[in-house]
Amino acid sequence: MAKIVILTGAGISAESGIRTFRASDGLWEEHRIEDVATPEGFARDPALVHRFYNARRAAAAAAAPNAAHRALAELEADPRFEVLVVTQNVDDLHERGGSHNVIHMHGTLAGALCAACGARWPAPMEMRPADPCPECGRPATRPDIVWFGEMPYRMEEIWTALRAADLFVSIGTSGNVYPAAGFVADAMHAGVPTLELNLEPSAGTRLFDEARHGPATTVVPEWVAGLRARGA
Ligand code: OAD
């Protein structure tokens, strides 16, 4: 069974209507990373941070998975392939597209986390700074999102899967944020073949053995169809 580790970023959800971060009309043009995506920003102005992620949660709920998400789910369902999707995305479009084996390394909009005691519970659509933690009662609830300066989730598991993979594929990510941006080099050092599928060359495009550029809803289903036609 061919083991495939697939890293995804905002580009795979772009055609579902979810804004990316670094495009000219991306989220980081309107918001300062240090204000909305750091623990320090949250400590300074939790209401602003909640407003930002409440808007992201509403946009994700209004979006539907696209042909790229569905193609990855079809690949996972093919018994000749063992597929792990490692996503930087905080939306749930992979799951709604039918994927089961998904790691949200940057957290998820669906989760709430108590900054005081570490308890986790399902996030309501609208989170507010005064919301009490259901376990300790303190008003320290935050979105269960990994911010800059924090360690992404399940890294050991991801690196173990990456080193054991037969193929590493990176889809819809600009290659600017580590450790995800380093996966291509990690795969290369482990002798794992690498493929980039992105609208345009990413920051690390030269490191990939192969790159195919175009919109995810075209290049991802084409790649999956080709792989399934060839077999494991
Ligand atoms: P970026 O916004 O940095 O990059 C999105 C990538 O997707 C770019 O390379 C685009 O060219 C590409 N793209 C856009 N539309 C596409 C399409 N239709 N099909 C295929 N590719 C397309 O987003 P990420 O790389 O995901 O982290 O950003 C990484 C992290 O930075 C995010 O998880 C987030 C952000 O700050 C945190 O907030 C912690």
mmCIF file of N, CA and C and ligand atoms in Angstrom, residues 8-16 18-23 26-28 33 36-37 52-53 66 68 87-90 105-106 145-150 152 171-178 180 196-203 213-220, ligand 1:
data_model
loop_
_atom_site.group_PDB
_atom_site.id
_atom_site.type_symbol
_atom_site.label_atom_id
_atom_site.label_comp_id
_atom_site.label_asym_id
_atom_site.label_seq_id
_atom_site.Cartn_x
_atom_site.Cartn_y
_atom_site.Cartn_z
ATOM 1 N N THR A 8 -1.752 20.436 3.182
ATOM 2 C CA THR A 8 -2.587 21.420 2.476
ATOM 3 C C THR A 8 -2.544 22.770 3.186
ATOM 4 N N GLY A 9 -2.810 23.816 2.399
ATOM 5 C CA GLY A 9 -2.871 25.176 2.915
ATOM 6 C C GLY A 9 -4.087 25.886 2.347
ATOM 7 N N ALA A 10 -4.138 27.181 2.602
ATOM 8 C CA ALA A 10 -5.322 27.973 2.278
ATOM 9 C C ALA A 10 -5.735 27.853 0.809
ATOM 10 N N GLY A 11 -4.774 27.605 -0.082
ATOM 11 C CA GLY A 11 -5.080 27.541 -1.516
ATOM 12 C C GLY A 11 -6.070 26.450 -1.878
ATOM 13 N N ILE A 12 -6.127 25.369 -1.088
ATOM 14 C CA ILE A 12 -7.061 24.289 -1.460
ATOM 15 C C ILE A 12 -8.501 24.709 -1.157
ATOM 16 N N SER A 13 -8.683 25.650 -0.240
ATOM 17 C CA SER A 13 -10.041 26.105 0.092
ATOM 18 C C SER A 13 -10.417 27.402 -0.635
ATOM 19 N N ALA A 14 -9.473 27.958 -1.410
ATOM 20 C CA ALA A 14 -9.723 29.264 -2.042
ATOM 21 C C ALA A 14 -10.932 29.216 -2.971
ATOM 22 N N GLU A 15 -11.029 28.127 -3.751
ATOM 23 C CA GLU A 15 -12.154 28.049 -4.698
ATOM 24 C C GLU A 15 -13.468 27.669 -4.021
ATOM 25 N N SER A 16 -13.419 27.426 -2.728
ATOM 26 C CA SER A 16 -14.653 27.273 -1.944
ATOM 27 C C SER A 16 -15.091 28.626 -1.397
ATOM 28 N N ILE A 18 -13.065 30.663 0.533
ATOM 29 C CA ILE A 18 -12.366 31.034 1.781
ATOM 30 C C ILE A 18 -11.118 31.838 1.401
ATOM 31 N N ARG A 19 -10.942 32.977 2.036
ATOM 32 C CA ARG A 19 -9.809 33.841 1.659
ATOM 33 C C ARG A 19 -8.485 33.240 2.110
ATOM 34 N N THR A 20 -7.453 33.400 1.285
ATOM 35 C CA THR A 20 -6.113 32.971 1.691
ATOM 36 C C THR A 20 -5.498 34.099 2.543
ATOM 37 N N PHE A 21 -4.262 33.903 2.969
ATOM 38 C CA PHE A 21 -3.625 34.873 3.869
ATOM 39 C C PHE A 21 -2.774 35.893 3.131
ATOM 40 N N ARG A 22 -1.958 35.405 2.178
ATOM 41 C CA ARG A 22 -0.899 36.265 1.639
ATOM 42 C C ARG A 22 -1.168 36.800 0.237
ATOM 43 N N ALA A 23 -2.357 36.568 -0.317
ATOM 44 C CA ALA A 23 -2.686 37.142 -1.625
ATOM 45 C C ALA A 23 -2.867 38.657 -1.466
ATOM 46 N N GLY A 26 -5.687 39.076 0.438
ATOM 47 C CA GLY A 26 -5.684 38.084 1.525
ATOM 48 C C GLY A 26 -5.909 38.707 2.892
ATOM 49 N N LEU A 27 -6.104 37.832 3.880
ATOM 50 C CA LEU A 27 -6.436 38.285 5.232
ATOM 51 C C LEU A 27 -5.349 39.137 5.857
ATOM 52 N N TRP A 28 -4.084 38.835 5.523
ATOM 53 C CA TRP A 28 -2.999 39.593 6.172
ATOM 54 C C TRP A 28 -2.800 40.985 5.564
ATOM 55 N N ILE A 33 -0.834 40.339 11.745
ATOM 56 C CA ILE A 33 -0.646 39.018 12.347
ATOM 57 C C ILE A 33 -0.482 39.150 13.859
ATOM 58 N N VAL A 36 -3.969 39.562 15.651
ATOM 59 C CA VAL A 36 -5.029 38.534 15.673
ATOM 60 C C VAL A 36 -4.512 37.102 15.723
ATOM 61 N N ALA A 37 -3.210 36.896 15.553
ATOM 62 C CA ALA A 37 -2.721 35.517 15.493
ATOM 63 C C ALA A 37 -1.485 35.306 16.362
ATOM 64 N N PHE A 52 -12.312 38.334 14.810
ATOM 65 C CA PHE A 52 -11.601 37.824 13.629
ATOM 66 C C PHE A 52 -11.949 36.349 13.395
ATOM 67 N N TYR A 53 -11.856 35.522 14.446
ATOM 68 C CA TYR A 53 -12.109 34.085 14.251
ATOM 69 C C TYR A 53 -13.600 33.764 14.142
ATOM 70 N N ASN A 66 -14.744 21.605 -2.186
ATOM 71 C CA ASN A 66 -14.663 21.659 -3.648
ATOM 72 C C ASN A 66 -14.074 20.353 -4.203
ATOM 73 N N ALA A 68 -11.229 19.564 -5.206
ATOM 74 C CA ALA A 68 -9.903 19.175 -4.699
ATOM 75 C C ALA A 68 -10.051 18.427 -3.369
ATOM 76 N N THR A 87 -3.250 19.297 7.451
ATOM 77 C CA THR A 87 -3.682 20.604 6.945
ATOM 78 C C THR A 87 -3.297 21.733 7.896
ATOM 79 N N GLN A 88 -2.916 22.844 7.271
ATOM 80 C CA GLN A 88 -2.696 24.074 8.046
ATOM 81 C C GLN A 88 -4.016 24.828 8.180
ATOM 82 N N ASN A 89 -5.041 24.352 7.478
ATOM 83 C CA ASN A 89 -6.311 25.079 7.449
ATOM 84 C C ASN A 89 -7.119 24.815 8.716
ATOM 85 N N VAL A 90 -7.829 25.843 9.150
ATOM 86 C CA VAL A 90 -8.642 25.716 10.356
ATOM 87 C C VAL A 90 -10.115 25.470 10.009
ATOM 88 N N MET A 105 -2.869 20.693 11.972
ATOM 89 C CA MET A 105 -1.666 21.083 12.717
ATOM 90 C C MET A 105 -1.742 22.510 13.278
ATOM 91 N N HIS A 106 -2.581 23.371 12.678
ATOM 92 C CA HIS A 106 -2.749 24.739 13.190
ATOM 93 C C HIS A 106 -4.062 24.898 13.965
ATOM 94 N N ILE A 145 -6.826 27.484 18.081
ATOM 95 C CA ILE A 145 -6.031 27.778 16.892
ATOM 96 C C ILE A 145 -4.587 27.939 17.351
ATOM 97 N N VAL A 146 -3.655 27.412 16.564
ATOM 98 C CA VAL A 146 -2.232 27.577 16.890
ATOM 99 C C VAL A 146 -1.784 28.936 16.351
ATOM 100 N N TRP A 147 -1.298 29.786 17.256
ATOM 101 C CA TRP A 147 -0.865 31.115 16.836
ATOM 102 C C TRP A 147 0.646 31.174 16.627
ATOM 103 N N PHE A 148 1.101 32.250 16.034
ATOM 104 C CA PHE A 148 2.543 32.425 15.843
ATOM 105 C C PHE A 148 3.209 32.457 17.213
ATOM 106 N N GLY A 149 4.306 31.729 17.323
ATOM 107 C CA GLY A 149 4.985 31.615 18.613
ATOM 108 C C GLY A 149 4.551 30.380 19.379
ATOM 109 N N GLU A 150 3.526 29.656 18.894
ATOM 110 C CA GLU A 150 3.069 28.429 19.556
ATOM 111 C C GLU A 150 3.452 27.210 18.706
ATOM 112 N N PRO A 152 2.848 23.944 16.664
ATOM 113 C CA PRO A 152 1.751 23.248 15.981
ATOM 114 C C PRO A 152 1.485 21.874 16.607
ATOM 115 N N ILE A 171 -0.045 20.992 -1.228
ATOM 116 C CA ILE A 171 -1.122 21.569 -2.050
ATOM 117 C C ILE A 171 -1.568 22.917 -1.484
ATOM 118 N N GLY A 172 -1.518 23.965 -2.300
ATOM 119 C CA GLY A 172 -2.142 25.234 -1.937
ATOM 120 C C GLY A 172 -1.539 25.933 -0.744
ATOM 121 N N THR A 173 -0.218 25.866 -0.624
ATOM 122 C CA THR A 173 0.423 26.598 0.477
ATOM 123 C C THR A 173 1.618 27.365 -0.062
ATOM 124 N N SER A 174 1.804 28.580 0.479
ATOM 125 C CA SER A 174 2.838 29.462 -0.066
ATOM 126 C C SER A 174 4.235 29.100 0.427
ATOM 127 N N GLY A 175 4.324 28.225 1.440
ATOM 128 C CA GLY A 175 5.638 27.797 1.915
ATOM 129 C C GLY A 175 6.353 28.867 2.718
ATOM 130 N N ASN A 176 5.585 29.680 3.448
ATOM 131 C CA ASN A 176 6.196 30.752 4.244
ATOM 132 C C ASN A 176 6.240 30.460 5.731
ATOM 133 N N VAL A 177 5.429 29.504 6.197
ATOM 134 C CA VAL A 177 5.278 29.317 7.641
ATOM 135 C C VAL A 177 5.846 27.956 8.055
ATOM 136 N N TYR A 178 6.824 28.009 8.959
ATOM 137 C CA TYR A 178 7.457 26.778 9.474
ATOM 138 C C TYR A 178 6.720 26.314 10.721
ATOM 139 N N ALA A 180 5.670 23.717 8.750
ATOM 140 C CA ALA A 180 5.085 23.103 7.540
ATOM 141 C C ALA A 180 5.941 23.372 6.306
ATOM 142 N N GLU A 196 4.710 19.272 -5.738
ATOM 143 C CA GLU A 196 3.962 20.482 -5.371
ATOM 144 C C GLU A 196 2.800 20.676 -6.338
ATOM 145 N N LEU A 197 1.600 20.933 -5.777
ATOM 146 C CA LEU A 197 0.438 21.308 -6.578
ATOM 147 C C LEU A 197 -0.026 22.657 -6.043
ATOM 148 N N ASN A 198 0.161 23.703 -6.816
ATOM 149 C CA ASN A 198 -0.164 25.045 -6.323
ATOM 150 C C ASN A 198 -0.500 25.939 -7.502
ATOM 151 N N LEU A 199 -1.214 27.025 -7.201
ATOM 152 C CA LEU A 199 -1.580 27.961 -8.264
ATOM 153 C C LEU A 199 -0.336 28.516 -8.954
ATOM 154 N N GLU A 200 0.688 28.762 -8.149
ATOM 155 C CA GLU A 200 1.919 29.374 -8.657
ATOM 156 C C GLU A 200 3.085 28.755 -7.887
ATOM 157 N N PRO A 201 4.316 28.949 -8.347
ATOM 158 C CA PRO A 201 5.438 28.393 -7.587
ATOM 159 C C PRO A 201 5.461 28.940 -6.148
ATOM 160 N N SER A 202 5.615 28.050 -5.163
ATOM 161 C CA SER A 202 5.676 28.477 -3.764
ATOM 162 C C SER A 202 7.098 28.931 -3.451
ATOM 163 N N ALA A 203 7.304 29.402 -2.207
ATOM 164 C CA ALA A 203 8.637 29.868 -1.809
ATOM 165 C C ALA A 203 9.676 28.752 -1.937
ATOM 166 N N HIS A 213 1.439 23.481 -11.667
ATOM 167 C CA HIS A 213 0.819 24.721 -11.237
ATOM 168 C C HIS A 213 -0.514 24.961 -11.929
ATOM 169 N N GLY A 214 -1.510 25.360 -11.131
ATOM 170 C CA GLY A 214 -2.855 25.628 -11.639
ATOM 171 C C GLY A 214 -3.803 25.619 -10.460
ATOM 172 N N PRO A 215 -5.082 25.939 -10.698
ATOM 173 C CA PRO A 215 -6.049 25.941 -9.596
ATOM 174 C C PRO A 215 -6.252 24.543 -9.016
ATOM 175 N N ALA A 216 -6.407 24.484 -7.709
ATOM 176 C CA ALA A 216 -6.517 23.189 -7.018
ATOM 177 C C ALA A 216 -7.638 22.331 -7.573
ATOM 178 N N THR A 217 -8.775 22.949 -7.936
ATOM 179 C CA THR A 217 -9.910 22.129 -8.397
ATOM 180 C C THR A 217 -9.621 21.470 -9.741
ATOM 181 N N THR A 218 -8.564 21.918 -10.422
ATOM 182 C CA THR A 218 -8.148 21.263 -11.671
ATOM 183 C C THR A 218 -6.981 20.311 -11.409
ATOM 184 N N VAL A 219 -5.906 20.842 -10.807
ATOM 185 C CA VAL A 219 -4.683 20.028 -10.716
ATOM 186 C C VAL A 219 -4.810 18.867 -9.723
ATOM 187 N N VAL A 220 -5.572 19.043 -8.652
ATOM 188 C CA VAL A 220 -5.662 17.958 -7.658
ATOM 189 C C VAL A 220 -6.477 16.773 -8.205
HETATM 190 P P1 OAD B 1 -1.027 31.544 2.026
HETATM 191 O O1 OAD B 1 -2.093 32.574 1.878
HETATM 192 O O2 OAD B 1 0.285 31.966 2.550
HETATM 193 O O3 OAD B 1 -0.762 30.818 0.634
HETATM 194 C C1 OAD B 1 -1.805 30.288 -0.147
HETATM 195 C C2 OAD B 1 -1.187 29.619 -1.361
HETATM 196 O O4 OAD B 1 -2.250 29.041 -2.118
HETATM 197 C C3 OAD B 1 -0.441 30.580 -2.305
HETATM 198 O O5 OAD B 1 0.799 30.016 -2.699
HETATM 199 C C4 OAD B 1 -1.394 30.714 -3.510
HETATM 200 O O6 OAD B 1 -0.703 30.875 -4.741
HETATM 201 C C5 OAD B 1 -2.091 29.376 -3.474
HETATM 202 N N1 OAD B 1 -3.431 29.398 -4.078
HETATM 203 C C6 OAD B 1 -4.324 30.421 -4.093
HETATM 204 N N2 OAD B 1 -5.432 30.057 -4.734
HETATM 205 C C7 OAD B 1 -5.254 28.771 -5.130
HETATM 206 C C8 OAD B 1 -6.037 27.823 -5.850
HETATM 207 N N3 OAD B 1 -7.255 28.126 -6.289
HETATM 208 N N4 OAD B 1 -5.508 26.612 -6.081
HETATM 209 C C9 OAD B 1 -4.265 26.279 -5.650
HETATM 210 N N5 OAD B 1 -3.477 27.127 -4.975
HETATM 211 C C10 OAD B 1 -3.965 28.349 -4.704
HETATM 212 O O7 OAD B 1 -1.668 30.368 2.930
HETATM 213 P P2 OAD B 1 -0.923 29.183 3.686
HETATM 214 O O8 OAD B 1 0.308 28.769 2.983
HETATM 215 O O9 OAD B 1 -1.941 28.149 4.004
HETATM 216 O O10 OAD B 1 -1.296 30.249 9.970
HETATM 217 O O11 OAD B 1 -0.525 29.913 5.035
HETATM 218 C C11 OAD B 1 0.141 29.191 6.029
HETATM 219 C C12 OAD B 1 -0.241 29.722 7.381
HETATM 220 O O12 OAD B 1 -0.010 31.127 7.428
HETATM 221 C C13 OAD B 1 -1.699 29.584 7.729
HETATM 222 O O13 OAD B 1 -2.036 28.311 8.261
HETATM 223 C C14 OAD B 1 -1.912 30.655 8.744
HETATM 224 C C15 OAD B 1 -1.150 31.773 8.055
HETATM 225 O O14 OAD B 1 -0.660 32.767 8.836
HETATM 226 C C16 OAD B 1 -1.666 30.802 11.137
HETATM 227 O O15 OAD B 1 -2.502 31.678 11.222
HETATM 228 C C17 OAD B 1 -0.946 30.247 12.332
#
